[in-house]
Every structure is written in C-alpha cells, then in structure tokens.
C-alpha cells in the first residue's frame, strides 16, 4: 500500500509539473484537488493502521495471548485494510481517468500547435516570395529609369545641337552672288498650313509678285532653309 501510495504521489507531482500549454482545464484542476484530498485521507488511514499494528505489537503478553481478543482485532484490522484498499483503488481509477484526459488535451494542443506552425511557415514563404518579386521589380524599374535618364541626356544633347544650328543661319548661308540661278525652296502658305516647293532661278526681291499654281503671292523675304543643315535658300511668300 505504501509503495502504491508513493507511486500515486509521484504521478500527481508529474502532472503538476507539466508545461503551461498542457495544463488541465479548471474542472481537471478541481478534480486533482479532490484526488489529493482523497490521497491525504488514504495516508491518514494508512497511518492509523500502522499505529494499530504497533499498538497490537506493544500489548502485554497476557492481552496478546488472548485468542478471542486477538482474532477480533485481526478481523477488525482486515476490514479496515479492505476499506483502505477500496479507497486506494477508487483513487487509482480517478487518477488514471485524469491522466487520460490530460493526455488527450496534450495531443489536441500539439495538433493545434503543428497546424499553426505549418500555416505560419506557409505564410512566411508567401511573404518572402512577394518580397523577392518586389525587389526584382524594383531592380527592373531602376534599370529602366537609368536607361531613360541616359536617353533623355542624349536627346537633350541632340536638341541643343539642333538649336545651335538653327540660331546660326549665317554659317549655312552662301553669298547671294554665288547662289543666283541655283535651286531654292518656296515657302507657300495656305489655309491648312504651308507647302515647300522647289524653285529654280535667282533670288526674288522682297515685295515682288510670284505666281504659284495660278495664285499670286508676295515675296516676304529670302532666307535660310528651315531644315537644319540644308544649304538651300528659302523664299518666304505671303498670300495676296
């Protein structure tokens, strides 16, 4: 009985020392307290039984030698022992039931933890994939922006050269004496815009009248071609 009591006490200690995530619910805690109370009662009964045995052993020989008294005392002690063993068995059953409930609860917690861990792992993997994709897109955008900046710089350089050429028409012009009798361009205005027409002959004078396609025009001026790098003279006309 003492050996089994010690085993039960050790089991109770192990249950109380379990991690917080495996702790029983309030009903289980109350049941443990009830079982501990029963255990204390069993221990008290065991101590009373031990005292009775010691008392019997310490009786005077004339009392211990009385067969009828000894037989009655033995019967009394056996009955008491049976009661103690019955209570011990009930305590063992309750303890096993509690142990089973705690084990089931622990398995449920472990399954929940495993599912939560798997879900967290999947979410972390998805977030890492999104971060990698964002970093790749950012790198591509930075590369495109760098290429765009280079192209803009090239276009600005080309535009500056074109403006410089347009602002220096004298470098593209040829003295009037050398261009007389050569090809020209006629800048002919119209309601929808203007037209450039090839013209052969000397430079017309400003204010002169020219007939182009049956329409009379007034010569405004003779200057450089509107096209950069073109050495042709251009006759700018106004509609009469």
mmCIF file of C-alpha atoms in Angstrom:
data_model
loop_
_atom_site.group_PDB
_atom_site.id
_atom_site.type_symbol
_atom_site.label_atom_id
_atom_site.label_comp_id
_atom_site.label_asym_id
_atom_site.label_seq_id
_atom_site.Cartn_x
_atom_site.Cartn_y
_atom_site.Cartn_z
ATOM 1 C CA UNK A 1 0.000 0.000 0.000
ATOM 2 C CA UNK A 2 2.816 2.390 0.842
ATOM 3 C CA UNK A 3 4.620 1.633 -2.418
ATOM 4 C CA UNK A 4 1.461 2.295 -4.462
ATOM 5 C CA UNK A 5 0.751 5.467 -2.491
ATOM 6 C CA UNK A 6 4.256 6.725 -3.328
ATOM 7 C CA UNK A 7 3.691 5.932 -6.997
ATOM 8 C CA UNK A 8 0.411 7.854 -6.967
ATOM 9 C CA UNK A 9 2.035 10.813 -5.252
ATOM 10 C CA UNK A 10 4.808 10.831 -7.883
ATOM 11 C CA UNK A 11 2.208 10.786 -10.682
ATOM 12 C CA UNK A 12 0.424 13.753 -9.121
ATOM 13 C CA UNK A 13 3.743 15.631 -8.889
ATOM 14 C CA UNK A 14 4.473 14.958 -12.584
ATOM 15 C CA UNK A 15 1.036 16.209 -13.594
ATOM 16 C CA UNK A 16 1.524 19.395 -11.590
ATOM 17 C CA UNK A 17 4.965 19.961 -13.154
ATOM 18 C CA UNK A 18 3.677 19.846 -16.773
ATOM 19 C CA UNK A 19 4.300 22.873 -19.048
ATOM 20 C CA UNK A 20 1.648 25.630 -19.071
ATOM 21 C CA UNK A 21 0.387 24.687 -22.554
ATOM 22 C CA UNK A 22 -0.545 21.214 -21.263
ATOM 23 C CA UNK A 23 -2.186 22.420 -18.046
ATOM 24 C CA UNK A 24 -5.686 20.956 -17.469
ATOM 25 C CA UNK A 25 -8.836 22.990 -17.542
ATOM 26 C CA UNK A 26 -10.453 24.303 -14.291
ATOM 27 C CA UNK A 27 -12.574 21.153 -13.973
ATOM 28 C CA UNK A 28 -9.454 18.984 -14.167
ATOM 29 C CA UNK A 29 -7.712 21.197 -11.592
ATOM 30 C CA UNK A 30 -10.647 20.750 -9.232
ATOM 31 C CA UNK A 31 -10.538 17.006 -9.814
ATOM 32 C CA UNK A 32 -6.829 16.937 -8.968
ATOM 33 C CA UNK A 33 -7.549 18.775 -5.715
ATOM 34 C CA UNK A 34 -10.277 16.255 -4.904
ATOM 35 C CA UNK A 35 -7.940 13.346 -5.605
ATOM 36 C CA UNK A 36 -5.226 14.914 -3.498
ATOM 37 C CA UNK A 37 -7.740 15.192 -0.646
ATOM 38 C CA UNK A 38 -8.600 11.518 -1.084
ATOM 39 C CA UNK A 39 -4.885 10.718 -1.085
ATOM 40 C CA UNK A 40 -4.459 12.543 2.211
ATOM 41 C CA UNK A 41 -7.374 10.574 3.630
ATOM 42 C CA UNK A 42 -5.775 7.304 2.461
ATOM 43 C CA UNK A 43 -2.480 8.329 4.023
ATOM 44 C CA UNK A 44 -4.247 9.150 7.291
ATOM 45 C CA UNK A 45 -5.971 5.747 7.221
ATOM 46 C CA UNK A 46 -2.629 4.083 6.493
ATOM 47 C CA UNK A 47 -1.043 5.903 9.429
ATOM 48 C CA UNK A 48 -3.929 4.873 11.673
ATOM 49 C CA UNK A 49 -3.496 1.273 10.507
ATOM 50 C CA UNK A 50 0.231 1.402 11.219
ATOM 51 C CA UNK A 51 -0.469 2.779 14.706
ATOM 52 C CA UNK A 52 -2.979 -0.001 15.311
ATOM 53 C CA UNK A 53 -0.414 -2.629 14.290
ATOM 54 C CA UNK A 54 2.192 -1.011 16.548
ATOM 55 C CA UNK A 55 -0.290 -0.889 19.387
ATOM 56 C CA UNK A 56 -1.147 -4.559 18.900
ATOM 57 C CA UNK A 57 2.518 -5.490 18.878
ATOM 58 C CA UNK A 58 3.118 -3.476 22.054
ATOM 59 C CA UNK A 59 0.302 -5.057 24.088
ATOM 60 C CA UNK A 60 1.198 -7.055 27.150
ATOM 61 C CA UNK A 61 1.615 -10.830 26.589
ATOM 62 C CA UNK A 62 -1.472 -11.634 28.621
ATOM 63 C CA UNK A 63 -3.620 -9.474 26.305
ATOM 64 C CA UNK A 64 -1.923 -10.577 23.074
ATOM 65 C CA UNK A 65 -2.221 -14.187 24.131
ATOM 66 C CA UNK A 66 -5.988 -13.958 24.379
ATOM 67 C CA UNK A 67 -7.108 -15.851 21.246
ATOM 68 C CA UNK A 68 -10.566 -14.356 21.052
ATOM 69 C CA UNK A 69 -9.381 -10.745 21.507
ATOM 70 C CA UNK A 70 -6.556 -11.257 19.031
ATOM 71 C CA UNK A 71 -8.908 -12.801 16.462
ATOM 72 C CA UNK A 72 -11.354 -9.918 16.844
ATOM 73 C CA UNK A 73 -8.579 -7.365 16.482
ATOM 74 C CA UNK A 74 -7.225 -9.100 13.377
ATOM 75 C CA UNK A 75 -10.707 -9.174 11.842
ATOM 76 C CA UNK A 76 -11.137 -5.506 12.631
ATOM 77 C CA UNK A 77 -7.791 -4.645 11.076
ATOM 78 C CA UNK A 78 -8.516 -6.763 7.972
ATOM 79 C CA UNK A 79 -11.837 -4.985 7.491
ATOM 80 C CA UNK A 80 -10.117 -1.639 7.864
ATOM 81 C CA UNK A 81 -7.419 -2.727 5.400
ATOM 82 C CA UNK A 82 -10.073 -3.724 2.849
ATOM 83 C CA UNK A 83 -11.664 -0.301 3.194
ATOM 84 C CA UNK A 84 -8.308 1.382 2.681
ATOM 85 C CA UNK A 85 -7.597 -0.768 -0.387
ATOM 86 C CA UNK A 86 -11.046 0.011 -1.837
ATOM 87 C CA UNK A 87 -10.422 3.730 -1.425
ATOM 88 C CA UNK A 88 -6.959 3.294 -2.964
ATOM 89 C CA UNK A 89 -8.500 1.521 -5.986
ATOM 90 C CA UNK A 90 -11.063 4.294 -6.427
ATOM 91 C CA UNK A 91 -8.279 6.850 -6.182
ATOM 92 C CA UNK A 92 -6.246 4.936 -8.807
ATOM 93 C CA UNK A 93 -9.184 4.853 -11.211
ATOM 94 C CA UNK A 94 -9.775 8.567 -10.825
ATOM 95 C CA UNK A 95 -6.082 9.254 -11.289
ATOM 96 C CA UNK A 96 -5.949 7.133 -14.477
ATOM 97 C CA UNK A 97 -9.024 8.923 -15.819
ATOM 98 C CA UNK A 98 -7.421 12.288 -15.147
ATOM 99 C CA UNK A 99 -4.196 11.139 -16.768
ATOM 100 C CA UNK A 100 -6.100 10.044 -19.885
ATOM 101 C CA UNK A 101 -7.916 13.391 -20.101
ATOM 102 C CA UNK A 102 -4.668 15.308 -19.751
ATOM 103 C CA UNK A 103 -3.022 13.158 -22.432
ATOM 104 C CA UNK A 104 -5.908 13.796 -24.851
ATOM 105 C CA UNK A 105 -5.725 17.515 -24.133
ATOM 106 C CA UNK A 106 -1.962 17.464 -24.709
ATOM 107 C CA UNK A 107 -2.431 15.696 -28.055
ATOM 108 C CA UNK A 108 -5.027 18.298 -29.070
ATOM 109 C CA UNK A 109 -2.681 21.139 -28.144
ATOM 110 C CA UNK A 110 0.168 19.520 -30.060
ATOM 111 C CA UNK A 111 -2.039 19.146 -33.156
ATOM 112 C CA UNK A 112 -3.121 22.805 -32.902
ATOM 113 C CA UNK A 113 0.478 23.926 -32.493
ATOM 114 C CA UNK A 114 1.537 21.816 -35.503
ATOM 115 C CA UNK A 115 -1.245 23.285 -37.660
ATOM 116 C CA UNK A 116 -0.444 26.830 -36.557
ATOM 117 C CA UNK A 117 3.266 26.254 -37.213
ATOM 118 C CA UNK A 118 2.559 24.898 -40.705
ATOM 119 C CA UNK A 119 0.249 27.834 -41.516
ATOM 120 C CA UNK A 120 2.826 30.318 -40.229
ATOM 121 C CA UNK A 121 5.540 28.638 -42.320
ATOM 122 C CA UNK A 122 3.389 28.836 -45.458
ATOM 123 C CA UNK A 123 2.582 32.497 -44.797
ATOM 124 C CA UNK A 124 6.259 33.319 -44.253
ATOM 125 C CA UNK A 125 7.172 31.575 -47.531
ATOM 126 C CA UNK A 126 4.462 33.539 -49.384
ATOM 127 C CA UNK A 127 5.666 36.835 -47.901
ATOM 128 C CA UNK A 128 9.260 36.022 -48.832
ATOM 129 C CA UNK A 129 8.151 35.310 -52.412
ATOM 130 C CA UNK A 130 6.281 38.641 -52.538
ATOM 131 C CA UNK A 131 9.310 40.487 -51.163
ATOM 132 C CA UNK A 132 11.611 38.844 -53.736
ATOM 133 C CA UNK A 133 9.202 39.730 -56.553
ATOM 134 C CA UNK A 134 9.022 43.331 -55.308
ATOM 135 C CA UNK A 135 12.819 43.547 -55.158
ATOM 136 C CA UNK A 136 13.074 42.170 -58.710
ATOM 137 C CA UNK A 137 10.516 44.693 -59.973
ATOM 138 C CA UNK A 138 12.324 47.478 -58.177
ATOM 139 C CA UNK A 139 15.622 46.456 -59.785
ATOM 140 C CA UNK A 140 13.983 46.376 -63.227
ATOM 141 C CA UNK A 141 12.436 49.819 -62.668
ATOM 142 C CA UNK A 142 15.762 51.249 -61.524
ATOM 143 C CA UNK A 143 17.453 49.818 -64.637
ATOM 144 C CA UNK A 144 14.733 51.257 -66.887
ATOM 145 C CA UNK A 145 14.948 54.625 -65.125
ATOM 146 C CA UNK A 146 18.716 54.692 -65.594
ATOM 147 C CA UNK A 147 18.361 53.847 -69.291
ATOM 148 C CA UNK A 148 15.653 56.534 -69.623
ATOM 149 C CA UNK A 149 17.892 59.110 -67.962
ATOM 150 C CA UNK A 150 20.687 58.274 -70.412
ATOM 151 C CA UNK A 151 18.307 58.560 -73.370
ATOM 152 C CA UNK A 152 16.949 61.889 -72.092
ATOM 153 C CA UNK A 153 20.503 63.185 -71.790
ATOM 154 C CA UNK A 154 21.232 62.104 -75.375
ATOM 155 C CA UNK A 155 18.034 63.763 -76.650
ATOM 156 C CA UNK A 156 18.815 66.972 -74.758
ATOM 157 C CA UNK A 157 22.281 66.991 -76.325
ATOM 158 C CA UNK A 158 20.830 66.471 -79.805
ATOM 159 C CA UNK A 159 18.227 69.204 -79.193
ATOM 160 C CA UNK A 160 20.945 71.608 -78.069
ATOM 161 C CA UNK A 161 22.901 70.916 -81.268
ATOM 162 C CA UNK A 162 19.776 71.479 -83.403
ATOM 163 C CA UNK A 163 19.038 74.763 -81.635
ATOM 164 C CA UNK A 164 22.617 75.853 -82.090
ATOM 165 C CA UNK A 165 22.405 75.142 -85.805
ATOM 166 C CA UNK A 166 19.069 76.939 -86.096
ATOM 167 C CA UNK A 167 20.425 80.001 -84.281
ATOM 168 C CA UNK A 168 23.464 80.248 -86.608
ATOM 169 C CA UNK A 169 21.942 80.519 -90.115
ATOM 170 C CA UNK A 170 24.799 82.672 -91.362
ATOM 171 C CA UNK A 171 27.155 79.704 -91.221
ATOM 172 C CA UNK A 172 24.870 77.785 -93.602
ATOM 173 C CA UNK A 173 24.191 80.668 -95.951
ATOM 174 C CA UNK A 174 26.094 81.291 -99.124
ATOM 175 C CA UNK A 175 26.588 84.772 -100.502
ATOM 176 C CA UNK A 176 23.779 85.833 -102.793
ATOM 177 C CA UNK A 177 26.185 86.261 -105.735
ATOM 178 C CA UNK A 178 27.202 82.570 -105.567
ATOM 179 C CA UNK A 179 23.563 81.302 -105.226
ATOM 180 C CA UNK A 180 21.979 83.276 -108.042
ATOM 181 C CA UNK A 181 20.490 80.928 -110.632
ATOM 182 C CA UNK A 182 20.542 77.982 -108.195
ATOM 183 C CA UNK A 183 17.746 75.889 -106.628
ATOM 184 C CA UNK A 184 15.513 77.438 -103.982
ATOM 185 C CA UNK A 185 12.589 76.422 -101.805
ATOM 186 C CA UNK A 186 9.331 78.296 -101.897
ATOM 187 C CA UNK A 187 7.599 78.540 -98.509
ATOM 188 C CA UNK A 188 3.968 78.707 -99.690
ATOM 189 C CA UNK A 189 1.319 79.359 -97.007
ATOM 190 C CA UNK A 190 -2.234 78.052 -97.240
ATOM 191 C CA UNK A 191 -5.386 77.796 -95.124
ATOM 192 C CA UNK A 192 -4.385 74.307 -93.969
ATOM 193 C CA UNK A 193 -0.737 75.102 -93.231
ATOM 194 C CA UNK A 194 2.189 75.586 -95.610
ATOM 195 C CA UNK A 195 3.897 73.797 -98.514
ATOM 196 C CA UNK A 196 7.543 73.703 -99.609
ATOM 197 C CA UNK A 197 8.036 73.739 -103.394
ATOM 198 C CA UNK A 198 11.293 73.509 -105.377
ATOM 199 C CA UNK A 199 12.097 76.716 -107.261
ATOM 200 C CA UNK A 200 14.819 77.396 -109.842
ATOM 201 C CA UNK A 201 16.116 80.861 -110.504
ATOM 202 C CA UNK A 202 17.734 83.835 -108.900
ATOM 203 C CA UNK A 203 16.667 85.288 -105.600
ATOM 204 C CA UNK A 204 13.494 87.281 -105.993
ATOM 205 C CA UNK A 205 13.439 90.703 -104.379
ATOM 206 C CA UNK A 206 11.311 91.420 -101.355
ATOM 207 C CA UNK A 207 7.869 92.727 -102.358
ATOM 208 C CA UNK A 208 7.986 91.036 -105.767
ATOM 209 C CA UNK A 209 4.958 89.103 -107.002
ATOM 210 C CA UNK A 210 5.214 85.386 -107.819
ATOM 211 C CA UNK A 211 2.589 83.191 -109.447
ATOM 212 C CA UNK A 212 2.451 79.699 -107.943
ATOM 213 C CA UNK A 213 -0.143 77.318 -109.417
ATOM 214 C CA UNK A 214 -2.286 80.235 -110.674
ATOM 215 C CA UNK A 215 -2.271 82.004 -107.273
ATOM 216 C CA UNK A 216 -0.420 85.234 -106.687
ATOM 217 C CA UNK A 217 1.941 85.558 -103.736
ATOM 218 C CA UNK A 218 4.033 88.402 -102.382
ATOM 219 C CA UNK A 219 7.716 87.740 -101.591
ATOM 220 C CA UNK A 220 8.239 88.491 -97.923
ATOM 221 C CA UNK A 221 11.928 87.712 -97.692
ATOM 222 C CA UNK A 222 14.648 85.294 -98.831
ATOM 223 C CA UNK A 223 16.485 83.447 -96.062
ATOM 224 C CA UNK A 224 17.949 80.140 -94.911
ATOM 225 C CA UNK A 225 16.123 76.849 -95.265
ATOM 226 C CA UNK A 226 14.018 75.831 -92.221
ATOM 227 C CA UNK A 227 15.725 72.435 -92.248
ATOM 228 C CA UNK A 228 18.928 72.262 -90.153
ATOM 229 C CA UNK A 229 21.957 71.570 -92.306
ATOM 230 C CA UNK A 230 20.144 72.378 -95.587
ATOM 231 C CA UNK A 231 22.135 74.940 -97.667
ATOM 232 C CA UNK A 232 19.255 75.821 -99.995
ATOM 233 C CA UNK A 233 17.828 79.330 -99.898
ATOM 234 C CA UNK A 234 14.160 79.628 -98.962
ATOM 235 C CA UNK A 235 11.767 82.187 -100.443
ATOM 236 C CA UNK A 236 9.067 83.007 -97.873
ATOM 237 C CA UNK A 237 5.792 84.062 -99.503
ATOM 238 C CA UNK A 238 2.639 85.787 -98.286
ATOM 239 C CA UNK A 239 -0.778 85.228 -99.865
ATOM 240 C CA UNK A 240 -2.047 88.346 -101.603
#
